[in-house]
mmCIF file of C-alpha atoms and ligand atoms in Angstrom:
data_model
loop_
_atom_site.group_PDB
_atom_site.id
_atom_site.type_symbol
_atom_site.label_atom_id
_atom_site.label_comp_id
_atom_site.label_asym_id
_atom_site.label_seq_id
_atom_site.Cartn_x
_atom_site.Cartn_y
_atom_site.Cartn_z
ATOM 1 C CA THR A 199 -8.694 12.381 -23.294
ATOM 2 C CA SER A 200 -12.359 12.067 -22.258
ATOM 3 C CA GLU A 201 -12.324 8.551 -24.110
ATOM 4 C CA SER A 202 -9.438 7.313 -21.828
ATOM 5 C CA ASP A 203 -11.211 9.030 -18.753
ATOM 6 C CA LYS A 204 -14.340 7.027 -19.544
ATOM 7 C CA CYS A 205 -12.176 3.881 -19.941
ATOM 8 C CA TRP A 206 -10.256 4.256 -16.642
ATOM 9 C CA ARG A 207 -13.640 5.179 -14.803
ATOM 10 C CA GLU A 208 -15.020 1.675 -16.171
ATOM 11 C CA CYS A 209 -11.877 0.007 -14.967
ATOM 12 C CA MET A 210 -12.438 1.517 -11.501
ATOM 13 C CA ASP A 211 -15.881 0.334 -11.208
ATOM 14 C CA VAL A 212 -14.690 -3.208 -11.811
ATOM 15 C CA ALA A 213 -11.853 -2.693 -9.341
ATOM 16 C CA VAL A 214 -14.204 -1.650 -6.618
ATOM 17 C CA GLU A 215 -16.470 -4.588 -7.402
ATOM 18 C CA VAL A 216 -13.661 -7.251 -7.294
ATOM 19 C CA ALA A 217 -11.866 -5.411 -4.293
ATOM 20 C CA CYS A 218 -15.184 -5.835 -2.177
ATOM 21 C CA ARG A 219 -15.800 -9.323 -3.331
ATOM 22 C CA ALA A 220 -12.106 -10.407 -2.429
ATOM 23 C CA GLY A 221 -12.473 -8.512 0.785
ATOM 24 C CA LYS A 222 -15.554 -10.676 1.662
ATOM 25 C CA VAL A 223 -13.711 -13.925 1.114
ATOM 26 C CA VAL A 224 -10.821 -12.638 3.284
ATOM 27 C CA GLN A 225 -13.350 -11.668 5.954
ATOM 28 C CA GLU A 226 -14.793 -15.233 5.986
ATOM 29 C CA ALA A 227 -11.246 -16.620 5.657
ATOM 30 C CA VAL A 228 -10.435 -14.979 8.961
ATOM 31 C CA LYS A 229 -12.948 -17.328 10.960
ATOM 32 C CA HIS A 230 -11.465 -20.487 9.604
ATOM 33 C CA GLU A 231 -7.888 -22.292 10.362
ATOM 34 C CA LYS A 232 -5.275 -20.675 8.180
ATOM 35 C CA SER A 233 -2.573 -22.628 6.417
ATOM 36 C CA VAL A 234 0.578 -20.518 7.070
ATOM 37 C CA SER A 235 3.984 -20.732 5.574
ATOM 38 C CA THR A 236 6.994 -18.377 5.273
ATOM 39 C CA LYS A 237 8.736 -16.687 2.481
ATOM 40 C CA SER A 238 11.973 -14.583 2.812
ATOM 41 C CA THR A 239 12.279 -14.695 6.408
ATOM 42 C CA PRO A 240 10.606 -16.484 9.334
ATOM 43 C CA THR A 241 8.506 -13.388 10.000
ATOM 44 C CA ASP A 242 7.283 -12.950 6.275
ATOM 45 C CA LEU A 243 4.192 -14.935 6.347
ATOM 46 C CA VAL A 244 1.905 -16.126 3.472
ATOM 47 C CA THR A 245 -1.468 -18.162 3.821
ATOM 48 C CA GLU A 246 -3.285 -20.057 1.152
ATOM 49 C CA ALA A 247 -5.773 -17.286 1.276
ATOM 50 C CA ASP A 248 -3.195 -14.691 0.017
ATOM 51 C CA GLN A 249 -2.647 -16.908 -3.241
ATOM 52 C CA GLN A 250 -6.366 -17.706 -3.586
ATOM 53 C CA VAL A 251 -7.578 -14.130 -3.241
ATOM 54 C CA GLU A 252 -4.693 -13.057 -5.721
ATOM 55 C CA GLU A 253 -6.005 -15.590 -8.150
ATOM 56 C CA LEU A 254 -9.484 -14.582 -7.809
ATOM 57 C CA ILE A 255 -8.635 -10.786 -8.175
ATOM 58 C CA ILE A 256 -6.221 -11.505 -11.160
ATOM 59 C CA SER A 257 -8.416 -13.948 -13.114
ATOM 60 C CA THR A 258 -11.444 -11.602 -12.737
ATOM 61 C CA LEU A 259 -9.608 -8.570 -14.175
ATOM 62 C CA ARG A 260 -7.866 -10.388 -16.784
ATOM 63 C CA ASP A 261 -11.059 -11.928 -18.106
ATOM 64 C CA LYS A 262 -12.413 -8.381 -18.741
ATOM 65 C CA PHE A 263 -8.912 -6.669 -19.612
ATOM 66 C CA PRO A 264 -6.923 -9.159 -21.357
ATOM 67 C CA SER A 265 -4.635 -6.725 -22.792
ATOM 68 C CA HIS A 266 -3.666 -5.368 -19.400
ATOM 69 C CA ARG A 267 -0.516 -6.191 -17.253
ATOM 70 C CA PHE A 268 -0.549 -7.333 -13.642
ATOM 71 C CA ILE A 269 1.528 -7.094 -10.771
ATOM 72 C CA GLY A 270 0.657 -8.949 -7.743
ATOM 73 C CA GLU A 271 2.476 -9.792 -4.625
ATOM 74 C CA GLU A 272 2.062 -13.632 -4.613
ATOM 75 C CA SER A 273 2.645 -13.628 -8.565
ATOM 76 C CA SER A 274 5.814 -11.962 -7.953
ATOM 77 C CA ALA A 275 6.775 -14.317 -5.029
ATOM 78 C CA ALA A 276 5.967 -17.164 -7.584
ATOM 79 C CA GLY A 277 8.563 -15.726 -9.950
ATOM 80 C CA GLU A 278 6.554 -13.264 -12.172
ATOM 81 C CA LYS A 279 8.505 -10.212 -13.313
ATOM 82 C CA CYS A 280 7.713 -7.139 -11.326
ATOM 83 C CA ILE A 281 8.230 -4.586 -13.949
ATOM 84 C CA LEU A 282 6.060 -1.573 -14.477
ATOM 85 C CA THR A 283 5.671 -0.704 -18.253
ATOM 86 C CA ASP A 284 3.793 2.156 -20.013
ATOM 87 C CA ASN A 285 0.927 -0.345 -20.664
ATOM 88 C CA PRO A 286 -2.294 -0.158 -18.401
ATOM 89 C CA SER A 287 -1.165 -2.122 -15.250
ATOM 90 C CA TRP A 288 -2.878 -3.367 -12.172
ATOM 91 C CA ILE A 289 -0.806 -3.336 -9.040
ATOM 92 C CA ILE A 290 -2.436 -5.609 -6.419
ATOM 93 C CA ASP A 291 -1.901 -6.597 -2.793
ATOM 94 C CA PRO A 292 -4.557 -9.425 -2.071
ATOM 95 C CA ILE A 293 -4.007 -9.335 1.646
ATOM 96 C CA ASP A 294 -2.205 -6.403 3.201
ATOM 97 C CA GLY A 295 -1.459 -7.402 6.628
ATOM 98 C CA THR A 296 -0.965 -11.164 6.292
ATOM 99 C CA CYS A 297 0.433 -11.476 9.811
ATOM 100 C CA ASN A 298 -2.611 -9.327 11.045
ATOM 101 C CA PHE A 299 -4.927 -11.921 9.196
ATOM 102 C CA VAL A 300 -3.043 -14.806 10.886
ATOM 103 C CA HIS A 301 -3.755 -13.506 14.133
ATOM 104 C CA SER A 302 -7.236 -12.309 13.525
ATOM 105 C CA PHE A 303 -5.820 -8.546 14.374
ATOM 106 C CA PRO A 304 -8.460 -6.428 12.631
ATOM 107 C CA MET A 305 -6.377 -4.455 10.325
ATOM 108 C CA VAL A 306 -6.326 -6.186 6.935
ATOM 109 C CA ALA A 307 -7.036 -4.833 3.687
ATOM 110 C CA VAL A 308 -7.302 -5.813 -0.120
ATOM 111 C CA SER A 309 -5.403 -3.176 -2.440
ATOM 112 C CA ILE A 310 -5.777 -2.507 -6.050
ATOM 113 C CA GLY A 311 -3.841 0.298 -7.974
ATOM 114 C CA PHE A 312 -3.979 1.119 -11.642
ATOM 115 C CA ALA A 313 -1.216 2.845 -13.661
ATOM 116 C CA VAL A 314 -0.951 3.993 -17.133
ATOM 117 C CA LYS A 315 2.230 5.288 -18.665
ATOM 118 C CA LYS A 316 3.597 4.600 -15.179
ATOM 119 C CA GLU A 317 1.242 7.204 -13.814
ATOM 120 C CA LEU A 318 -1.218 6.074 -11.080
ATOM 121 C CA GLU A 319 -4.748 6.738 -12.294
ATOM 122 C CA PHE A 320 -6.881 5.220 -9.345
ATOM 123 C CA GLY A 321 -6.564 3.219 -6.223
ATOM 124 C CA VAL A 322 -9.106 1.126 -4.175
ATOM 125 C CA ILE A 323 -8.574 -0.160 -0.850
ATOM 126 C CA TYR A 324 -11.074 -2.354 1.188
ATOM 127 C CA HIS A 325 -10.680 -2.902 4.873
ATOM 128 C CA CYS A 326 -11.664 -6.593 5.361
ATOM 129 C CA PHE A 327 -12.645 -6.260 8.860
ATOM 130 C CA ASP A 328 -15.097 -3.456 8.925
ATOM 131 C CA GLY A 329 -15.895 -3.153 5.250
ATOM 132 C CA THR A 330 -14.738 0.549 4.794
ATOM 133 C CA LEU A 331 -13.800 1.156 1.254
ATOM 134 C CA TYR A 332 -11.409 3.912 0.329
ATOM 135 C CA THR A 333 -11.266 5.176 -3.307
ATOM 136 C CA ALA A 334 -9.680 7.672 -5.360
ATOM 137 C CA ARG A 335 -9.327 8.647 -8.963
ATOM 138 C CA LYS A 336 -6.813 11.020 -10.485
ATOM 139 C CA GLY A 337 -8.407 14.648 -10.553
ATOM 140 C CA HIS A 338 -11.669 13.383 -8.814
ATOM 141 C CA GLY A 339 -10.929 13.387 -5.095
ATOM 142 C CA ALA A 340 -10.579 10.726 -2.430
ATOM 143 C CA PHE A 341 -13.425 9.022 -0.735
ATOM 144 C CA CYS A 342 -14.328 6.737 2.230
ATOM 145 C CA ASN A 343 -17.516 4.974 1.701
ATOM 146 C CA GLY A 344 -18.329 7.712 -0.806
ATOM 147 C CA VAL A 345 -17.728 10.559 1.549
ATOM 148 C CA ARG A 346 -14.926 12.999 0.575
ATOM 149 C CA ILE A 347 -11.935 12.763 2.919
ATOM 150 C CA GLN A 348 -9.031 15.085 3.328
ATOM 151 C CA VAL A 349 -5.584 14.792 5.103
ATOM 152 C CA SER A 350 -4.502 16.770 8.089
ATOM 153 C CA LYS A 351 -3.307 20.242 7.687
ATOM 154 C CA GLU A 352 -1.181 20.212 10.647
ATOM 155 C CA LYS A 353 2.311 21.645 10.197
ATOM 156 C CA ASP A 354 3.569 21.664 13.650
ATOM 157 C CA VAL A 355 5.443 18.188 14.286
ATOM 158 C CA SER A 356 5.011 18.636 17.979
ATOM 159 C CA LYS A 357 1.311 17.895 17.408
ATOM 160 C CA ALA A 358 1.770 15.001 14.948
ATOM 161 C CA LEU A 359 0.779 11.421 15.085
ATOM 162 C CA ILE A 360 3.277 9.523 13.137
ATOM 163 C CA LEU A 361 2.868 6.063 11.406
ATOM 164 C CA THR A 362 5.387 3.576 10.298
ATOM 165 C CA GLU A 363 5.792 -0.149 9.695
ATOM 166 C CA ILE A 364 8.409 -2.613 10.387
ATOM 167 C CA GLY A 365 8.356 -5.152 7.357
ATOM 168 C CA ALA A 366 9.761 -8.590 7.209
ATOM 169 C CA LYS A 367 13.525 -7.683 7.187
ATOM 170 C CA ARG A 368 14.715 -7.995 10.923
ATOM 171 C CA ASP A 369 18.285 -8.301 10.932
ATOM 172 C CA PRO A 370 20.176 -6.264 13.621
ATOM 173 C CA ALA A 371 21.520 -3.535 11.429
ATOM 174 C CA THR A 372 18.268 -2.901 9.963
ATOM 175 C CA LEU A 373 16.383 -3.059 13.403
ATOM 176 C CA ASN A 374 19.027 -0.801 14.994
ATOM 177 C CA ILE A 375 18.478 1.993 12.216
ATOM 178 C CA PHE A 376 14.594 1.285 12.354
ATOM 179 C CA SER A 377 14.474 1.784 16.241
ATOM 180 C CA GLY A 378 16.773 4.691 15.923
ATOM 181 C CA ASN A 379 14.393 6.556 13.602
ATOM 182 C CA ILE A 380 11.381 5.710 15.764
ATOM 183 C CA MET A 381 13.290 7.179 18.814
ATOM 184 C CA LYS A 382 14.362 10.347 17.143
ATOM 185 C CA LEU A 383 10.706 10.950 16.150
ATOM 186 C CA LEU A 384 9.458 10.176 19.536
ATOM 187 C CA SER A 385 11.940 12.328 21.450
ATOM 188 C CA ALA A 386 11.208 15.318 18.872
ATOM 189 C CA PRO A 387 8.697 15.099 20.720
ATOM 190 C CA THR A 388 5.963 14.185 18.469
ATOM 191 C CA HIS A 389 2.421 13.029 19.967
ATOM 192 C CA GLY A 390 3.411 9.304 19.222
ATOM 193 C CA VAL A 391 4.520 6.804 16.586
ATOM 194 C CA ARG A 392 2.274 3.928 15.785
ATOM 195 C CA ILE A 393 2.704 0.447 13.912
ATOM 196 C CA ILE A 394 -0.632 -1.028 12.903
ATOM 197 C CA GLY A 395 0.708 -3.992 10.508
ATOM 198 C CA SER A 396 -0.860 -2.788 7.340
ATOM 199 C CA SER A 397 0.780 -0.321 5.168
ATOM 200 C CA THR A 398 -2.288 0.337 3.191
ATOM 201 C CA LEU A 399 -4.627 0.985 5.958
ATOM 202 C CA ALA A 400 -1.732 3.168 7.688
ATOM 203 C CA LEU A 401 -1.712 5.230 4.519
ATOM 204 C CA CYS A 402 -5.442 5.558 4.309
ATOM 205 C CA LEU A 403 -5.225 6.979 7.891
ATOM 206 C CA ILE A 404 -3.119 9.607 6.481
ATOM 207 C CA ALA A 405 -5.659 10.388 3.794
ATOM 208 C CA THR A 406 -8.461 10.707 6.308
ATOM 209 C CA GLY A 407 -6.279 12.975 8.628
ATOM 210 C CA ALA A 408 -6.254 10.469 11.513
ATOM 211 C CA ALA A 409 -2.398 10.751 11.470
ATOM 212 C CA GLU A 410 0.140 13.398 10.075
ATOM 213 C CA ALA A 411 2.673 11.450 8.502
ATOM 214 C CA TYR A 412 3.956 7.962 7.507
ATOM 215 C CA TYR A 413 7.231 6.686 6.530
ATOM 216 C CA GLN A 414 8.488 3.204 5.487
ATOM 217 C CA TYR A 415 11.388 1.384 4.174
ATOM 218 C CA GLY A 416 11.077 -2.118 2.535
ATOM 219 C CA LEU A 417 7.524 -1.691 1.228
ATOM 220 C CA HIS A 418 6.795 -2.916 -2.132
ATOM 221 C CA CYS A 419 4.850 -1.334 -5.120
ATOM 222 C CA TRP A 420 1.752 -3.163 -4.057
ATOM 223 C CA ASP A 421 1.872 -1.767 -0.697
ATOM 224 C CA ILE A 422 1.721 1.983 -2.022
ATOM 225 C CA ALA A 423 0.290 2.201 -5.354
ATOM 226 C CA ALA A 424 -3.426 2.452 -4.425
ATOM 227 C CA ALA A 425 -2.738 4.483 -1.391
ATOM 228 C CA ALA A 426 -0.652 6.939 -3.105
ATOM 229 C CA VAL A 427 -3.734 8.002 -5.241
ATOM 230 C CA ILE A 428 -5.812 8.335 -2.269
ATOM 231 C CA ILE A 429 -3.471 10.393 -0.336
ATOM 232 C CA ARG A 430 -2.846 12.833 -3.023
ATOM 233 C CA GLU A 431 -6.420 13.320 -3.921
ATOM 234 C CA ALA A 432 -7.176 13.787 -0.219
ATOM 235 C CA GLY A 433 -4.729 16.791 -0.575
ATOM 236 C CA GLY A 434 -1.517 14.975 0.750
ATOM 237 C CA ILE A 435 1.993 14.517 -0.139
ATOM 238 C CA VAL A 436 3.615 11.117 -1.202
ATOM 239 C CA ILE A 437 7.495 11.352 -1.907
ATOM 240 C CA ASP A 438 10.512 9.279 -1.645
ATOM 241 C CA THR A 439 12.345 9.214 1.796
ATOM 242 C CA SER A 440 15.244 11.395 0.136
ATOM 243 C CA GLY A 441 12.715 14.022 -0.532
ATOM 244 C CA GLY A 442 12.499 13.512 -4.294
ATOM 245 C CA PRO A 443 9.497 12.198 -6.237
ATOM 246 C CA LEU A 444 8.051 8.738 -5.372
ATOM 247 C CA ASP A 445 9.369 5.918 -7.236
ATOM 248 C CA LEU A 446 7.077 3.006 -7.096
ATOM 249 C CA MET A 447 9.732 0.445 -7.096
ATOM 250 C CA SER A 448 12.211 1.937 -4.774
ATOM 251 C CA ARG A 449 10.750 0.432 -1.580
ATOM 252 C CA ARG A 450 10.625 3.861 0.228
ATOM 253 C CA VAL A 451 8.128 6.300 1.055
ATOM 254 C CA VAL A 452 7.186 9.302 2.998
ATOM 255 C CA ALA A 453 3.525 10.526 3.112
ATOM 256 C CA ALA A 454 2.211 13.490 4.889
ATOM 257 C CA GLY A 455 -0.840 15.982 4.881
ATOM 258 C CA THR A 456 1.442 18.917 4.583
ATOM 259 C CA HIS A 457 4.900 19.646 2.782
ATOM 260 C CA GLU A 458 6.108 20.815 6.123
ATOM 261 C CA MET A 459 5.388 17.564 7.807
ATOM 262 C CA ALA A 460 6.869 15.447 4.995
ATOM 263 C CA ASN A 461 10.107 17.493 4.894
ATOM 264 C CA TYR A 462 10.456 17.371 8.580
ATOM 265 C CA ILE A 463 10.373 13.279 8.492
ATOM 266 C CA VAL A 464 12.724 13.478 5.584
ATOM 267 C CA GLN A 465 15.281 15.295 7.503
ATOM 268 C CA GLN A 466 14.879 12.970 10.438
ATOM 269 C CA LEU A 467 15.321 9.517 8.859
ATOM 270 C CA GLN A 468 18.364 7.566 8.584
ATOM 271 C CA PRO A 469 18.149 5.415 5.604
ATOM 272 C CA ILE A 470 18.090 1.587 5.319
ATOM 273 C CA SER A 471 18.907 0.042 2.130
ATOM 274 C CA TYR A 472 16.631 -2.248 0.427
ATOM 275 C CA GLU A 473 16.882 -4.041 -3.154
ATOM 276 C CA ARG A 474 14.240 -2.406 -5.717
ATOM 277 C CA ASP A 475 11.038 -4.165 -6.527
ATOM 278 C CA ASP A 476 12.224 -4.228 -10.198
ATOM 279 C CA SER A 477 15.997 -4.904 -9.446
ATOM 280 C CA ASP A 478 16.110 -8.807 -9.801
ATOM 281 C CA PRO A 479 12.889 -9.848 -11.556
ATOM 282 C CA GLY A 480 11.761 -13.445 -10.418
ATOM 283 C CA VAL A 481 13.751 -13.494 -7.299
ATOM 284 C CA GLN A 482 11.930 -13.577 -3.936
ATOM 285 C CA LYS A 483 12.583 -10.507 -1.984
HETATM 286 C C1 IPD B 574 3.022 -6.057 4.630
HETATM 287 C C2 IPD B 574 2.311 -5.158 5.711
HETATM 288 C C3 IPD B 574 3.212 -4.880 6.857
HETATM 289 C C4 IPD B 574 4.548 -3.911 6.387
HETATM 290 C C5 IPD B 574 5.119 -4.715 5.328
HETATM 291 C C6 IPD B 574 4.273 -5.120 4.158
HETATM 292 P P1 IPD B 574 1.783 -7.968 3.523
HETATM 293 O O1 IPD B 574 2.232 -6.490 3.663
HETATM 294 O O2 IPD B 574 1.773 -4.016 5.066
HETATM 295 O O3 IPD B 574 2.637 -3.904 7.705
HETATM 296 O O4 IPD B 574 5.350 -3.716 7.451
HETATM 297 O O5 IPD B 574 6.104 -4.054 4.779
HETATM 298 O O6 IPD B 574 4.909 -6.019 3.293
HETATM 299 O O7 IPD B 574 2.975 -8.793 3.270
HETATM 300 O O8 IPD B 574 0.872 -8.221 4.834
HETATM 301 O O9 IPD B 574 0.944 -7.856 2.317
HETATM 302 CA CA1 CA B 575 3.406 -10.508 2.125
HETATM 303 CA CA1 CA B 576 1.490 -5.549 1.615
HETATM 304 CA CA1 CA B 577 0.174 -9.188 0.876
#
């Protein structure tokens, strides 16, 4: 209805404001010494800034929208249930690219997605190093700093640039499948495969047409929620690695500019299995 449309638009204005504010906190924090610890594996890093920025985002939003629900990476790590209900829900990654943040590698973002009845309504992603703001609301197009963006219309895989991410799970079996998938895509041949260390910014590069396809196993709902709206509104495809519809909690995604490109990636991939985000609420994954 136009009433809820107005309501979600207002929520999105707040999301933009808080994402930019949080992004500037991250930008400043990069210049100082970081207190780093690990979560599920020695390569799964977390810093005090991750927790502080999530707290800043959630407390600001909860103040304005007390009846809404919140899913955030660091709240989940602290034991909060990661379950998406029909209620208006905010899905937050306070710092996407924590490892980049630790190294001052300039690919770090704040990501805020919003879903109602499990449908994504809008997404906001702020690039903390260069201040680029990606936004999209369902049915209203996707924008980079207010300028409309569009995915690549390339259908020919031999002309594709492909993005992926490794994630924190580095056991030999996972790495074996992971590298097998990359080798296959490189020998196709495609133009290349890139790993930039931030799922959300990689997905934004699909939305702007800078790359043709993205796939990842092991990402979380907060890595994909905001970006999925941005890519779809930029004319792109976001699906499950099986070729079926995207399930935010399944920890698998293929994104591409065209159906042809998405289908090609789906056919090439050998799956890696991960526990769902909502499979064991409260347990660190
Ligand atoms: C991670 C980054 C990384 C990807 C991981 C994500 P975080 O997010 O996006 O590039 O490989 O799967 O978890 O932990 O830095 O927010
Ligand atoms: Ca993390
Ligand atoms: Ca992330
Ligand atoms: Ca994060």
